[in-house]
Coordinates of C-alpha atoms in Angstrom, one line a residue:
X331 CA 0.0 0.0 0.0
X332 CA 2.4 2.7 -1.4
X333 CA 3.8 4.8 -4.5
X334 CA 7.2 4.1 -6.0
X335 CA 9.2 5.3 -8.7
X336 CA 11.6 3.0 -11.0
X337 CA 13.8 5.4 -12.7
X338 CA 16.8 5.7 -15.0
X339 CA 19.1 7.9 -15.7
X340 CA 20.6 7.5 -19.8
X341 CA 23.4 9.9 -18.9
X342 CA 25.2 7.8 -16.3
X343 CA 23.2 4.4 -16.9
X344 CA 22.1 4.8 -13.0
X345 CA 19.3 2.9 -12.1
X346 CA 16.5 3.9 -8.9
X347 CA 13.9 2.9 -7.0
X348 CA 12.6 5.2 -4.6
X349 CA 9.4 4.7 -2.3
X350 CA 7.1 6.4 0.2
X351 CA 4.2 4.4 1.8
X352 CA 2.0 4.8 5.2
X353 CA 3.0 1.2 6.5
X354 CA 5.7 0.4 8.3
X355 CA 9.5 -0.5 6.8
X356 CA 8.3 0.5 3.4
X357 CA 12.1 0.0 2.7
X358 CA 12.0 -3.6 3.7
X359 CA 9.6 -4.8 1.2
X360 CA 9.6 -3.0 -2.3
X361 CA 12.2 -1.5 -3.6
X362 CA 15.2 -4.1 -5.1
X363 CA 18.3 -3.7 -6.5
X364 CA 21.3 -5.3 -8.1
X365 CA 24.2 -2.9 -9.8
X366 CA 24.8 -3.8 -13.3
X367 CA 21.4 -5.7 -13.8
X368 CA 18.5 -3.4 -13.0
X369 CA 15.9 -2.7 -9.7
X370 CA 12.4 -3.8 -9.0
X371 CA 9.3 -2.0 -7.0
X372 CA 6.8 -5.2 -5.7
X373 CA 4.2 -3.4 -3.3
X374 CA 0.3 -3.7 -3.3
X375 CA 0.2 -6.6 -1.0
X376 CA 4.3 -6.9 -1.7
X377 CA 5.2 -10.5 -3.1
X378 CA 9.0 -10.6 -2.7
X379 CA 9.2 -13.0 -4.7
X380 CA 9.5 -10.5 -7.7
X381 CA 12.3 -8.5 -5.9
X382 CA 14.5 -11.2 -5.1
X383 CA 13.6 -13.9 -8.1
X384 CA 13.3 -11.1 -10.3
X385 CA 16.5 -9.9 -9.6
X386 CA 18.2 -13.2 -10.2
X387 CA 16.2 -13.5 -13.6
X388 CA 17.6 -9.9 -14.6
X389 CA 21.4 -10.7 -13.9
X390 CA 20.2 -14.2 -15.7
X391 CA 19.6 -12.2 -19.4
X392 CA 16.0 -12.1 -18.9
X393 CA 14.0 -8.5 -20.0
X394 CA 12.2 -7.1 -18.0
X395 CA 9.0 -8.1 -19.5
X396 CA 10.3 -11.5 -19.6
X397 CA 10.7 -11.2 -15.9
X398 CA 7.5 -9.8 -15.6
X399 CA 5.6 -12.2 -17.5
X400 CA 7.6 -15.3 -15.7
X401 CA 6.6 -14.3 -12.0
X402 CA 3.4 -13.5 -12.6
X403 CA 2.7 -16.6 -14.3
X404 CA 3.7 -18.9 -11.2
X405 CA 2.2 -16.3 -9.2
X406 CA -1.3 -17.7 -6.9
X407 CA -2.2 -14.5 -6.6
X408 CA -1.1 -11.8 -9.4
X409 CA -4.5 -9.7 -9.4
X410 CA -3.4 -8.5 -5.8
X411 CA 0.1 -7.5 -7.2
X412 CA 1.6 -4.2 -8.2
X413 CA 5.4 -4.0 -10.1
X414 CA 7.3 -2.2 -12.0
X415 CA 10.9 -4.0 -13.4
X416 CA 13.7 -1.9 -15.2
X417 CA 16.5 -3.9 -16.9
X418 CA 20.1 -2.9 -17.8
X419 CA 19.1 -1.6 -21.3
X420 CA 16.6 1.0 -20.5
X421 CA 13.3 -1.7 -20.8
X422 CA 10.4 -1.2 -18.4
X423 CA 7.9 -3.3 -17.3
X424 CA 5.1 -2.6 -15.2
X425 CA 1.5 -4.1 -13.9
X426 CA -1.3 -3.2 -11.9
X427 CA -3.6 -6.0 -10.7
X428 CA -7.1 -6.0 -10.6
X429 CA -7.4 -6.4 -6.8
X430 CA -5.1 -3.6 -6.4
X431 CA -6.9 -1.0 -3.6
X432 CA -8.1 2.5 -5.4
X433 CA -6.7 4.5 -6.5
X434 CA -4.4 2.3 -7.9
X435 CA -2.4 2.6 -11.3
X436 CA 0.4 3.4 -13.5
X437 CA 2.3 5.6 -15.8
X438 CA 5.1 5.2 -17.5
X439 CA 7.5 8.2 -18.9
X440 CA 10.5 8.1 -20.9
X441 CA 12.6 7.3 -18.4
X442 CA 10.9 6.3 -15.8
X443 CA 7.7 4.3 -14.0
X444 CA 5.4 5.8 -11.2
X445 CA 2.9 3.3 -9.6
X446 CA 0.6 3.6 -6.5
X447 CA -2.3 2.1 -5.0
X448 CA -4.4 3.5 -2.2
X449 CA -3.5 6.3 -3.5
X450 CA -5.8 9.6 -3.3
X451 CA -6.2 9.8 -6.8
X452 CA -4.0 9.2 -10.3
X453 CA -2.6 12.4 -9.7
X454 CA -0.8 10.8 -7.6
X455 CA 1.4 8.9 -10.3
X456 CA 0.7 11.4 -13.0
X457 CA 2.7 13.8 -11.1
X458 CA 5.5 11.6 -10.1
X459 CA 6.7 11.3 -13.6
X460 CA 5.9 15.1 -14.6
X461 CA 8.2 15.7 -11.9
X462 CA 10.8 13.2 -12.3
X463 CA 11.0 13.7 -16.3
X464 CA 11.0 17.5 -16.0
X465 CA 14.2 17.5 -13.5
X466 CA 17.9 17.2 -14.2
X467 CA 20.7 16.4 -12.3
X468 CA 21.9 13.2 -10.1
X469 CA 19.4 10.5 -10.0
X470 CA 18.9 10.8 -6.0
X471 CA 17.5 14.1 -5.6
X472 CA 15.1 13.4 -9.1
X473 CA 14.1 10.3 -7.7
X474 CA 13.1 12.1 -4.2
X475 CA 11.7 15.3 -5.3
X476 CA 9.1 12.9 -7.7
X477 CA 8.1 11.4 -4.9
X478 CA 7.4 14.9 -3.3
X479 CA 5.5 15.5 -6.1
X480 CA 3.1 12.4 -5.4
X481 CA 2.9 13.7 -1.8
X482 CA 1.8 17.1 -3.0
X483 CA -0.6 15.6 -5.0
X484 CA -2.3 13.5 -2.4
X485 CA 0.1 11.1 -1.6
X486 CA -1.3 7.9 0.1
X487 CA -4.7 8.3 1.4
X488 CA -3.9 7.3 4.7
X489 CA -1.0 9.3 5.7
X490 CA 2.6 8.5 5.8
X491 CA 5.4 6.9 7.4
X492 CA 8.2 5.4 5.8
X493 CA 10.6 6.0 2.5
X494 CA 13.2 4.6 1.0
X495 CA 16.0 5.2 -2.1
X496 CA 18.4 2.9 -3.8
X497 CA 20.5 3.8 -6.5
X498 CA 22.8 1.3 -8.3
X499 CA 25.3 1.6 -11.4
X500 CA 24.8 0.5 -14.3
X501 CA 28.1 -1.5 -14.6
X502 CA 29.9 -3.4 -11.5
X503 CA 33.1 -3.1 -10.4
X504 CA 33.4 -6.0 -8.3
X505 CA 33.0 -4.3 -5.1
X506 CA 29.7 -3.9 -3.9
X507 CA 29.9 -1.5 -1.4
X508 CA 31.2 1.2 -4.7
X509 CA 28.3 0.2 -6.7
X510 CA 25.6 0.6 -4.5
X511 CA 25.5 4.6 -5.2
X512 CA 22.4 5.3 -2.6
X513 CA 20.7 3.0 -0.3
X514 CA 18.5 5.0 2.8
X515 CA 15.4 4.3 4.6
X516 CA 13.5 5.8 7.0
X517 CA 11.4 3.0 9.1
X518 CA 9.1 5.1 11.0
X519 CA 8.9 8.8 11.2
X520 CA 5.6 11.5 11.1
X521 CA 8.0 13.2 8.0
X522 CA 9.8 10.4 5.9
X523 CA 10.3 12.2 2.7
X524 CA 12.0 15.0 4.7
X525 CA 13.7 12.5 6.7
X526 CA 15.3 10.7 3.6
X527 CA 16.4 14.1 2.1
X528 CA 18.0 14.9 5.1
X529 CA 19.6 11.5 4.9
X530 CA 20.8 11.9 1.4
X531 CA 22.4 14.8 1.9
X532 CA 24.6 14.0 4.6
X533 CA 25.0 11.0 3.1
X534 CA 27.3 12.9 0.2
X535 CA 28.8 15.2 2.4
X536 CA 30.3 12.4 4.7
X537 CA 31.3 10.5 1.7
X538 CA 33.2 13.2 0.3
X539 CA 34.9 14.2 3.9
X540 CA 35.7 9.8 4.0
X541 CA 37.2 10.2 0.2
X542 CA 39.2 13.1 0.8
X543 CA 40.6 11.4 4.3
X544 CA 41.8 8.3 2.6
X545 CA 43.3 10.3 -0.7
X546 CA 45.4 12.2 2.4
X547 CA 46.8 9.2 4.1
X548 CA 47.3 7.4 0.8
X549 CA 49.5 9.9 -0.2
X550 CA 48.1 13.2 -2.1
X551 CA 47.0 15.6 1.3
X552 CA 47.0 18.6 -1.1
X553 CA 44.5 18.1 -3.5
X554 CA 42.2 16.0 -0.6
X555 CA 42.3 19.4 1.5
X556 CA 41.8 21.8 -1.7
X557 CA 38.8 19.6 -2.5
X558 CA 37.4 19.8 0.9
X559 CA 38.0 23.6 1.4
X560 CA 36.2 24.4 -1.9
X561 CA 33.3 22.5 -0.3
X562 CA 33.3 24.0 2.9
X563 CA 31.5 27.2 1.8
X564 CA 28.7 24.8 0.6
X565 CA 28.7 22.6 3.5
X566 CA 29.3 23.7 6.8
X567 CA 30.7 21.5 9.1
X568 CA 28.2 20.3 12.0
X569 CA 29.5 16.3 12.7
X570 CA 32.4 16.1 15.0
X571 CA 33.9 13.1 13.2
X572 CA 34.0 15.2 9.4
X573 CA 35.6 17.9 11.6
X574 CA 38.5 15.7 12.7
X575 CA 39.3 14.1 9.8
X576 CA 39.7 17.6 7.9
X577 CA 41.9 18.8 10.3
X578 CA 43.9 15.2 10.0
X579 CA 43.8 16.1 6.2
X580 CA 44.7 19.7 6.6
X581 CA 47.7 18.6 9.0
X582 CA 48.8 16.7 6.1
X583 CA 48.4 19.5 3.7
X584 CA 51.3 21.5 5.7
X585 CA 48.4 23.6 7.3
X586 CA 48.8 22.6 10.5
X587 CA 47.7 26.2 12.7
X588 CA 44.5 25.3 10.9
X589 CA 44.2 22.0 11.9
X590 CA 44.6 22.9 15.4
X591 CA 42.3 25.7 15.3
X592 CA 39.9 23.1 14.7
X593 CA 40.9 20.8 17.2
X594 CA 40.4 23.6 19.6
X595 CA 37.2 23.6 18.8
X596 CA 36.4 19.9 19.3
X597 CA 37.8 20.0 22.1
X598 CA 34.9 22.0 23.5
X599 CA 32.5 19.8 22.3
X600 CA 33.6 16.5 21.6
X601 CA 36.9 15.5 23.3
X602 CA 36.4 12.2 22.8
X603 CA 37.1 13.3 19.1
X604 CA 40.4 14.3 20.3
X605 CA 42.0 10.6 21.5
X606 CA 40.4 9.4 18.3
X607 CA 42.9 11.9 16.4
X608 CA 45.7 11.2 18.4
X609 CA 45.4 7.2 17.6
X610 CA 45.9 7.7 14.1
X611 CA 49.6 8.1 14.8
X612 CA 49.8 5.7 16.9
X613 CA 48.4 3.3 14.1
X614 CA 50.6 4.7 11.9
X615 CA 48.0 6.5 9.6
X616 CA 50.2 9.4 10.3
X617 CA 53.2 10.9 11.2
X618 CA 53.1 11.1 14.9
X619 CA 55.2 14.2 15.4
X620 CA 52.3 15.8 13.4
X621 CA 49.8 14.4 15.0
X622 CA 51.8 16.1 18.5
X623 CA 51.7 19.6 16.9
X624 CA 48.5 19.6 16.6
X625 CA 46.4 18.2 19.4
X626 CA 45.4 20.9 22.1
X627 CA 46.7 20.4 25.5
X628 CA 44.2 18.7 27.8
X629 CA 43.2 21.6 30.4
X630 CA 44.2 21.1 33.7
X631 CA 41.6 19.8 35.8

């Protein structure tokens, strides 16, 4: 009982799934993916089935009609189904049973699929791919503001309570954890749209803070701390972990009265932080005579 969006992207090959319903763990149940083979939204009385089997079939050679077709037809109960399956090539396929709850239905765009069911009214899905096919930019935020569109429009009837994104690539490199470009939920909360944008947000600014800190201790500080102070106009620094690891970084980009002006300041509100900076010498991430010059003296107590 929910509204989804299956959705591609033909500039980077990404592939999404993103989903808002009023049940709990939305996130648990209907949106699939598999980098380098295609995602799958199952919801409507959710068979998972279709996610997981479906998935398999994909990364097997099958279309996603052929995939389609296939489950439904060893399916006991397709009427009460709703799906929508997007292969590597670009090919949709989507269904709306007959015992689907109103509104429930379809539409499917260009480059994307919007279905729902106890939905207000088909404005719901009309809007999602309106929204979604008049945006540009990184899948993400297209796949999330569509589904803000379906929640301006009426959204589920009965309120809601949980999202979820995934974005995958469109080509593997063997590692997972690379591939896997988005993957967010929010379980339970009164605002799960604004919840999950909040989410994927951070999301990218911790990611690039993590890239830049391994690009300085593998060797190239300077350009890890030039990316990250062109950033910081953008994205002000609120987490006391991103703030430690750009001073690390910084350290290691010769601008060490920086770093410890920094360090200064979480010292007065996360010390903890502190000892976690100092162990990176002491694992050898860093030179330790650095590491010395730049961690505050503990006040006297």
């Amino acid at each position: 009982m929910t509204y989804s969006i299956v959705a591609r992207d033909p500039e980077t090959g990404e592939m999404g799934v993103a989903t808002q319903s009023q049940a709990f763990a939305v996130g648990n149940s209907v949106p699939f993916a598999l980098p380098g083979h295609g995602v799958i939204a199952t919801q409507s009385m959710a068979e998972p089935m279709y996610g997981a089997v479906g998935l398999d079939l994909l990364r097997g050679g099958f279309t996603a009609q052929e995939v389609l077709t296939a489950l439904s037809s060893v399916d006991p109960q397709p009427e009460r189904r709703q799906v929508a399956v997007l292969g590597l090539a670009g090919d949709f396929a989507v269904y709306t049973g007959t015992s689907c709850v109103d509104a429930a239905g379809h539409l499917l765009g260009d480059t994307c699929v919007a279905l729902a069911n106890m939905a207000s009214s088909p404005a719901v899905w009309e809007a999602m791919v309106e929204r979604f096919e008049g945006s540009a930019g990184p899948l993400a935020p297209r796949l999330l503001g569509s589904l803000m569109a379906g929640e301006e429009a009426g959204g589920d009837f009965r309120g809601r309570r949980s999202a979820a994104i995934i974005v995958v690539r469109a080509t593997t490199t063997g590692r997972p954890w690379h591939d896997m470009v988005v993957d967010l939920r929010v379980d339970d909360s009164p605002d799960p749209l604004g919840a999950l944008a909040d989410l994927t947000v951070t999301r990218a600014r911790y990611q690039d803070v993590v890239r830049a800190f391994q690009q300085a201790i593998d060797g190239d500080p300077v350009t890890a701390d030039r990316e990250l102070e062109l950033l910081r106009p953008m994205d002000p620094v609120t987490e006391p972990d991103q703030l430690m690891w750009r001073a690390v970084v910084a350290a290691l980009a010769g601008r060490e009265d920086d770093a410890r002006a920094m360090l200064v300041d979480l010292a007065a509100s996360a010390p903890q932080f502190i000892e976690a900076a100092s162990r990176f010498g002491k694992a050898g991430l860093m030179p330790a005579d650095v590491i010395e010059r730049i961690i505050p003296p503990v006040p006297a107590t």
